CSV table of N, CA and C in Angstrom, one decimal:
chain,number,residue,atom,x,y,z
A,48,UNK,N,-29.2,-9.5,21.4
A,48,UNK,CA,-28.5,-10.3,20.4
A,48,UNK,C,-27.5,-9.3,19.7
A,49,UNK,N,-26.3,-9.7,19.5
A,49,UNK,CA,-25.3,-8.9,18.8
A,49,UNK,C,-25.4,-9.1,17.3
A,50,UNK,N,-25.1,-8.1,16.5
A,50,UNK,CA,-25.1,-8.3,15.1
A,50,UNK,C,-24.0,-9.2,14.7
A,51,UNK,N,-24.2,-9.9,13.7
A,51,UNK,CA,-23.2,-10.9,13.2
A,51,UNK,C,-22.0,-10.1,12.5
A,52,UNK,N,-20.8,-10.4,12.9
A,52,UNK,CA,-19.6,-9.8,12.3
A,52,UNK,C,-19.4,-10.2,10.9
A,53,UNK,N,-18.9,-9.2,10.1
A,53,UNK,CA,-18.6,-9.5,8.7
A,53,UNK,C,-17.4,-10.4,8.6
A,54,UNK,N,-17.3,-11.3,7.7
A,54,UNK,CA,-16.2,-12.3,7.6
A,54,UNK,C,-15.4,-12.0,6.3
A,55,UNK,N,-14.1,-12.3,6.4
A,55,UNK,CA,-13.2,-12.2,5.2
A,55,UNK,C,-13.5,-13.4,4.4
A,56,UNK,N,-13.3,-14.6,5.0
A,56,UNK,CA,-13.7,-15.8,4.4
A,56,UNK,C,-13.8,-16.8,5.5
A,57,UNK,N,-14.7,-17.8,5.3
A,57,UNK,CA,-14.9,-18.8,6.3
A,57,UNK,C,-15.3,-18.2,7.6
A,58,UNK,N,-14.6,-18.5,8.7
A,58,UNK,CA,-14.9,-17.9,10.0
A,58,UNK,C,-13.9,-16.9,10.5
A,59,UNK,N,-13.1,-16.3,9.5
A,59,UNK,CA,-12.2,-15.3,9.8
A,59,UNK,C,-12.9,-13.9,9.8
A,60,UNK,N,-13.0,-13.2,10.9
A,60,UNK,CA,-13.7,-12.0,10.9
A,60,UNK,C,-12.8,-10.8,10.3
A,61,UNK,N,-13.5,-9.9,9.7
A,61,UNK,CA,-12.8,-8.7,9.2
A,61,UNK,C,-12.2,-7.9,10.3
A,62,UNK,N,-11.1,-7.2,10.0
A,62,UNK,CA,-10.5,-6.4,11.0
A,62,UNK,C,-11.3,-5.1,11.3
A,63,UNK,N,-11.1,-4.5,12.5
A,63,UNK,CA,-11.8,-3.2,12.7
A,63,UNK,C,-11.2,-2.1,11.8
A,64,UNK,N,-12.0,-1.1,11.6
A,64,UNK,CA,-11.5,0.1,10.8
A,64,UNK,C,-10.3,0.7,11.3
A,65,UNK,N,-10.0,0.6,12.6
A,65,UNK,CA,-8.8,1.3,13.1
A,65,UNK,C,-7.5,0.8,12.5
A,66,UNK,N,-7.5,-0.4,11.9
A,66,UNK,CA,-6.3,-0.9,11.3
A,66,UNK,C,-6.1,-0.4,9.8
A,67,UNK,N,-7.0,0.3,9.3
A,67,UNK,CA,-6.9,0.8,7.9
A,67,UNK,C,-5.7,1.7,7.7
A,68,UNK,N,-5.4,2.5,8.7
A,68,UNK,CA,-4.3,3.5,8.6
A,68,UNK,C,-3.0,2.8,8.5
A,69,UNK,N,-2.9,1.6,9.0
A,69,UNK,CA,-1.6,0.9,8.9
A,69,UNK,C,-1.5,-0.1,7.8
A,70,UNK,N,-2.6,-0.8,7.5
A,70,UNK,CA,-2.6,-1.9,6.5
A,70,UNK,C,-2.7,-1.4,5.1
A,71,UNK,N,-3.5,-0.3,4.9
A,71,UNK,CA,-3.5,0.2,3.5
A,71,UNK,C,-2.2,0.7,3.0
A,72,UNK,N,-1.4,1.5,3.8
A,72,UNK,CA,0.0,1.8,3.3
A,72,UNK,C,0.9,0.6,3.2
A,73,UNK,N,0.7,-0.4,4.0
A,73,UNK,CA,1.5,-1.6,4.0
A,73,UNK,C,1.3,-2.3,2.6
A,74,UNK,N,0.0,-2.5,2.2
A,74,UNK,CA,-0.3,-3.2,1.0
A,74,UNK,C,0.1,-2.3,-0.2
A,75,UNK,N,-0.1,-1.0,-0.1
A,75,UNK,CA,0.2,-0.1,-1.2
A,75,UNK,C,1.7,-0.1,-1.4
A,76,UNK,N,2.5,0.0,-0.4
A,76,UNK,CA,4.0,0.0,-0.5
A,76,UNK,C,4.5,-1.3,-1.0
A,77,UNK,N,3.8,-2.4,-0.7
A,77,UNK,CA,4.2,-3.7,-1.2
A,77,UNK,C,4.0,-3.8,-2.7
A,78,UNK,N,2.9,-3.4,-3.1
A,78,UNK,CA,2.6,-3.5,-4.6
A,78,UNK,C,3.5,-2.5,-5.4
A,79,UNK,N,3.6,-1.3,-4.9
A,79,UNK,CA,4.4,-0.3,-5.6
A,79,UNK,C,5.9,-0.7,-5.7
A,80,UNK,N,6.4,-1.0,-4.5
A,80,UNK,CA,7.9,-1.4,-4.5
A,80,UNK,C,8.2,-2.6,-5.3
A,81,UNK,N,7.3,-3.6,-5.3
A,81,UNK,CA,7.4,-4.8,-6.1
A,81,UNK,C,7.4,-4.5,-7.6
A,82,UNK,N,6.4,-3.7,-8.0
A,82,UNK,CA,6.3,-3.4,-9.4
A,82,UNK,C,7.5,-2.6,-9.9
A,83,UNK,N,7.8,-1.6,-9.2
A,83,UNK,CA,8.9,-0.7,-9.6
A,83,UNK,C,10.3,-1.4,-9.6
A,84,UNK,N,10.5,-2.2,-8.5
A,84,UNK,CA,11.8,-2.9,-8.5
A,84,UNK,C,11.9,-4.0,-9.6
A,85,UNK,N,10.7,-4.6,-10.0
A,85,UNK,CA,10.7,-5.6,-11.1
A,85,UNK,C,11.0,-4.9,-12.4
A,86,UNK,N,10.3,-3.8,-12.6
A,86,UNK,CA,10.5,-3.0,-13.9
A,86,UNK,C,12.0,-2.5,-14.0
A,87,UNK,N,12.5,-1.9,-12.9
A,87,UNK,CA,13.9,-1.4,-13.0
A,87,UNK,C,14.9,-2.5,-13.2
A,88,UNK,N,14.7,-3.6,-12.6
A,88,UNK,CA,15.7,-4.7,-12.8
A,88,UNK,C,15.6,-5.3,-14.2
A,89,UNK,N,14.3,-5.4,-14.7
A,89,UNK,CA,14.1,-5.9,-16.0
A,89,UNK,C,14.7,-5.0,-17.1
A,90,UNK,N,14.6,-3.7,-16.9
A,90,UNK,CA,15.1,-2.7,-17.9
A,90,UNK,C,16.6,-2.7,-17.8
A,91,UNK,N,17.2,-2.8,-16.6
A,91,UNK,CA,18.6,-2.6,-16.4
A,91,UNK,C,19.4,-3.9,-16.7
A,92,UNK,N,18.9,-5.0,-16.3
A,92,UNK,CA,19.6,-6.3,-16.4
A,92,UNK,C,19.1,-7.2,-17.5
A,93,UNK,N,17.8,-7.0,-17.9
A,93,UNK,CA,17.2,-8.0,-18.8
A,93,UNK,C,16.8,-9.2,-18.0
A,94,UNK,N,16.2,-10.2,-18.7
A,94,UNK,CA,15.8,-11.5,-18.0
A,94,UNK,C,17.1,-12.4,-17.9
A,95,UNK,N,17.8,-12.3,-16.8
A,95,UNK,CA,19.0,-13.1,-16.6
A,95,UNK,C,18.7,-14.3,-15.8
A,96,UNK,N,19.7,-15.2,-15.7
A,96,UNK,CA,19.6,-16.4,-14.8
A,96,UNK,C,19.5,-15.9,-13.4
A,97,UNK,N,18.6,-16.4,-12.6
A,97,UNK,CA,18.4,-16.0,-11.2
A,97,UNK,C,17.7,-14.7,-11.1
A,98,UNK,N,17.0,-14.3,-12.1
A,98,UNK,CA,16.3,-13.0,-12.1
A,98,UNK,C,15.3,-12.9,-10.9
A,99,UNK,N,14.4,-13.9,-10.8
A,99,UNK,CA,13.4,-13.8,-9.8
A,99,UNK,C,13.9,-13.8,-8.4
A,100,UNK,N,15.0,-14.6,-8.1
A,100,UNK,CA,15.5,-14.6,-6.7
A,100,UNK,C,16.2,-13.3,-6.4
A,101,UNK,N,16.9,-12.7,-7.4
A,101,UNK,CA,17.5,-11.4,-7.2
A,101,UNK,C,16.5,-10.3,-7.1
A,102,UNK,N,15.4,-10.4,-7.9
A,102,UNK,CA,14.4,-9.4,-7.8
A,102,UNK,C,13.7,-9.5,-6.4
A,103,UNK,N,13.4,-10.7,-6.0
A,103,UNK,CA,12.8,-10.8,-4.7
A,103,UNK,C,13.6,-10.2,-3.5
A,104,UNK,N,14.9,-10.5,-3.6
A,104,UNK,CA,15.8,-9.9,-2.5
A,104,UNK,C,15.8,-8.3,-2.6
A,105,UNK,N,15.9,-7.8,-3.8
A,105,UNK,CA,15.8,-6.4,-4.0
A,105,UNK,C,14.5,-5.8,-3.6
A,106,UNK,N,13.4,-6.5,-3.9
A,106,UNK,CA,12.1,-6.1,-3.6
A,106,UNK,C,11.9,-6.0,-2.0
A,107,UNK,N,12.4,-7.0,-1.3
A,107,UNK,CA,12.2,-7.0,0.1
A,107,UNK,C,13.0,-5.8,0.8
A,108,UNK,N,14.1,-5.4,0.2
A,108,UNK,CA,14.9,-4.3,0.7
A,108,UNK,C,14.1,-3.0,0.4
A,109,UNK,N,13.6,-2.9,-0.8
A,109,UNK,CA,12.8,-1.8,-1.3
A,109,UNK,C,11.5,-1.6,-0.4
A,110,UNK,N,10.9,-2.7,-0.1
A,110,UNK,CA,9.6,-2.6,0.7
A,110,UNK,C,10.0,-2.2,2.1
A,111,UNK,N,11.1,-2.7,2.6
A,111,UNK,CA,11.5,-2.3,4.0
A,111,UNK,C,11.7,-0.8,4.1
A,112,UNK,N,12.1,-0.2,3.0
A,112,UNK,CA,12.3,1.3,3.0
A,112,UNK,C,11.0,2.0,2.6
A,113,UNK,N,10.2,1.4,1.7
A,113,UNK,CA,9.0,2.1,1.2
A,113,UNK,C,7.9,2.2,2.3
A,114,UNK,N,7.7,1.2,3.1
A,114,UNK,CA,6.6,1.3,4.1
A,114,UNK,C,6.8,2.5,5.0
A,115,UNK,N,7.9,2.7,5.7
A,115,UNK,CA,8.0,3.9,6.5
A,115,UNK,C,8.0,5.2,5.8
A,116,UNK,N,8.5,5.2,4.5
A,116,UNK,CA,8.4,6.4,3.7
A,116,UNK,C,6.9,6.8,3.5
A,117,UNK,N,6.1,5.8,3.1
A,117,UNK,CA,4.7,6.0,2.9
A,117,UNK,C,4.0,6.5,4.2
A,118,UNK,N,4.3,5.9,5.3
A,118,UNK,CA,3.8,6.4,6.6
A,118,UNK,C,4.1,7.8,6.9
A,119,UNK,N,5.3,8.2,6.5
A,119,UNK,CA,5.8,9.6,6.8
A,119,UNK,C,5.2,10.6,5.9
A,120,UNK,N,5.1,10.2,4.6
A,120,UNK,CA,4.6,11.2,3.6
A,120,UNK,C,3.1,11.2,3.4
A,121,UNK,N,2.4,10.2,3.8
A,121,UNK,CA,1.0,10.2,3.6
A,121,UNK,C,0.2,11.4,4.3
A,122,UNK,N,0.5,11.7,5.5
A,122,UNK,CA,-0.1,12.9,6.1
A,122,UNK,C,0.2,14.2,5.4
A,123,UNK,N,1.4,14.3,4.9
A,123,UNK,CA,1.8,15.5,4.2
A,123,UNK,C,1.0,15.6,2.9
A,124,UNK,N,0.9,14.5,2.2
A,124,UNK,CA,0.2,14.4,0.9
A,124,UNK,C,-1.3,14.7,1.1
A,125,UNK,N,-1.9,14.2,2.2
A,125,UNK,CA,-3.3,14.4,2.5
A,125,UNK,C,-3.5,15.9,2.8
A,126,UNK,N,-2.6,16.6,3.5
A,126,UNK,CA,-2.7,18.0,3.8
A,126,UNK,C,-2.5,18.8,2.5
A,127,UNK,N,-1.6,18.4,1.7
A,127,UNK,CA,-1.4,19.1,0.4
A,127,UNK,C,-2.7,19.0,-0.5
A,128,UNK,N,-3.2,17.8,-0.5
A,128,UNK,CA,-4.4,17.6,-1.3
A,128,UNK,C,-5.6,18.4,-0.8
A,129,UNK,N,-5.7,18.5,0.5
A,129,UNK,CA,-6.8,19.3,1.1
A,129,UNK,C,-6.7,20.8,0.8
A,130,UNK,N,-5.5,21.2,0.4
A,130,UNK,CA,-5.4,22.6,-0.1
A,130,UNK,C,-5.9,22.8,-1.5
A,131,UNK,N,-5.9,21.8,-2.3
A,131,UNK,CA,-6.3,22.0,-3.7
A,131,UNK,C,-7.6,21.3,-4.1
A,132,UNK,N,-8.2,20.5,-3.1
A,132,UNK,CA,-9.4,19.7,-3.4
A,132,UNK,C,-10.4,20.1,-2.3
A,133,UNK,N,-11.6,20.5,-2.7
A,133,UNK,CA,-12.7,20.8,-1.8
A,133,UNK,C,-13.2,19.5,-1.2
A,134,UNK,N,-13.0,19.3,0.1
A,134,UNK,CA,-13.4,18.1,0.8
A,134,UNK,C,-14.7,18.2,1.5
A,135,UNK,N,-15.4,19.4,1.4
A,135,UNK,CA,-16.7,19.5,2.0
A,135,UNK,C,-17.7,18.7,1.2
A,136,UNK,N,-18.6,18.0,1.9
A,136,UNK,CA,-19.6,17.3,1.2
A,136,UNK,C,-20.5,18.2,0.4
A,137,UNK,N,-21.0,17.7,-0.7
A,137,UNK,CA,-21.9,18.6,-1.5
A,137,UNK,C,-23.2,18.8,-0.8
A,138,UNK,N,-23.7,20.0,-1.0
A,138,UNK,CA,-25.0,20.4,-0.4
A,138,UNK,C,-26.1,20.0,-1.3
A,139,UNK,N,-27.2,19.6,-0.7
A,139,UNK,CA,-28.4,19.3,-1.5
A,139,UNK,C,-29.1,20.6,-2.0
A,140,UNK,N,-29.6,20.5,-3.2
A,140,UNK,CA,-30.3,21.7,-3.7
A,140,UNK,C,-31.7,21.6,-3.6
């Protein structure tokens, strides 16, 4: 008998771990580009007529650029962090 697969909700199964390397940067770039483009537009233009539709258009362009940038820089950042952070598991005393 096979173990029961974990579900996201209802009968939709969770994705395998192999998708984490692609989906985590996708969601992170979405949230960051949306937040930053919203803040920049609000600071530079104020709350103008059609703000949300203009912001959404700008956000989609930003996200289109942000996702590949995150995929490119993430390995470099991981390597840099491994130079300054001890990644070895702690030993039991």
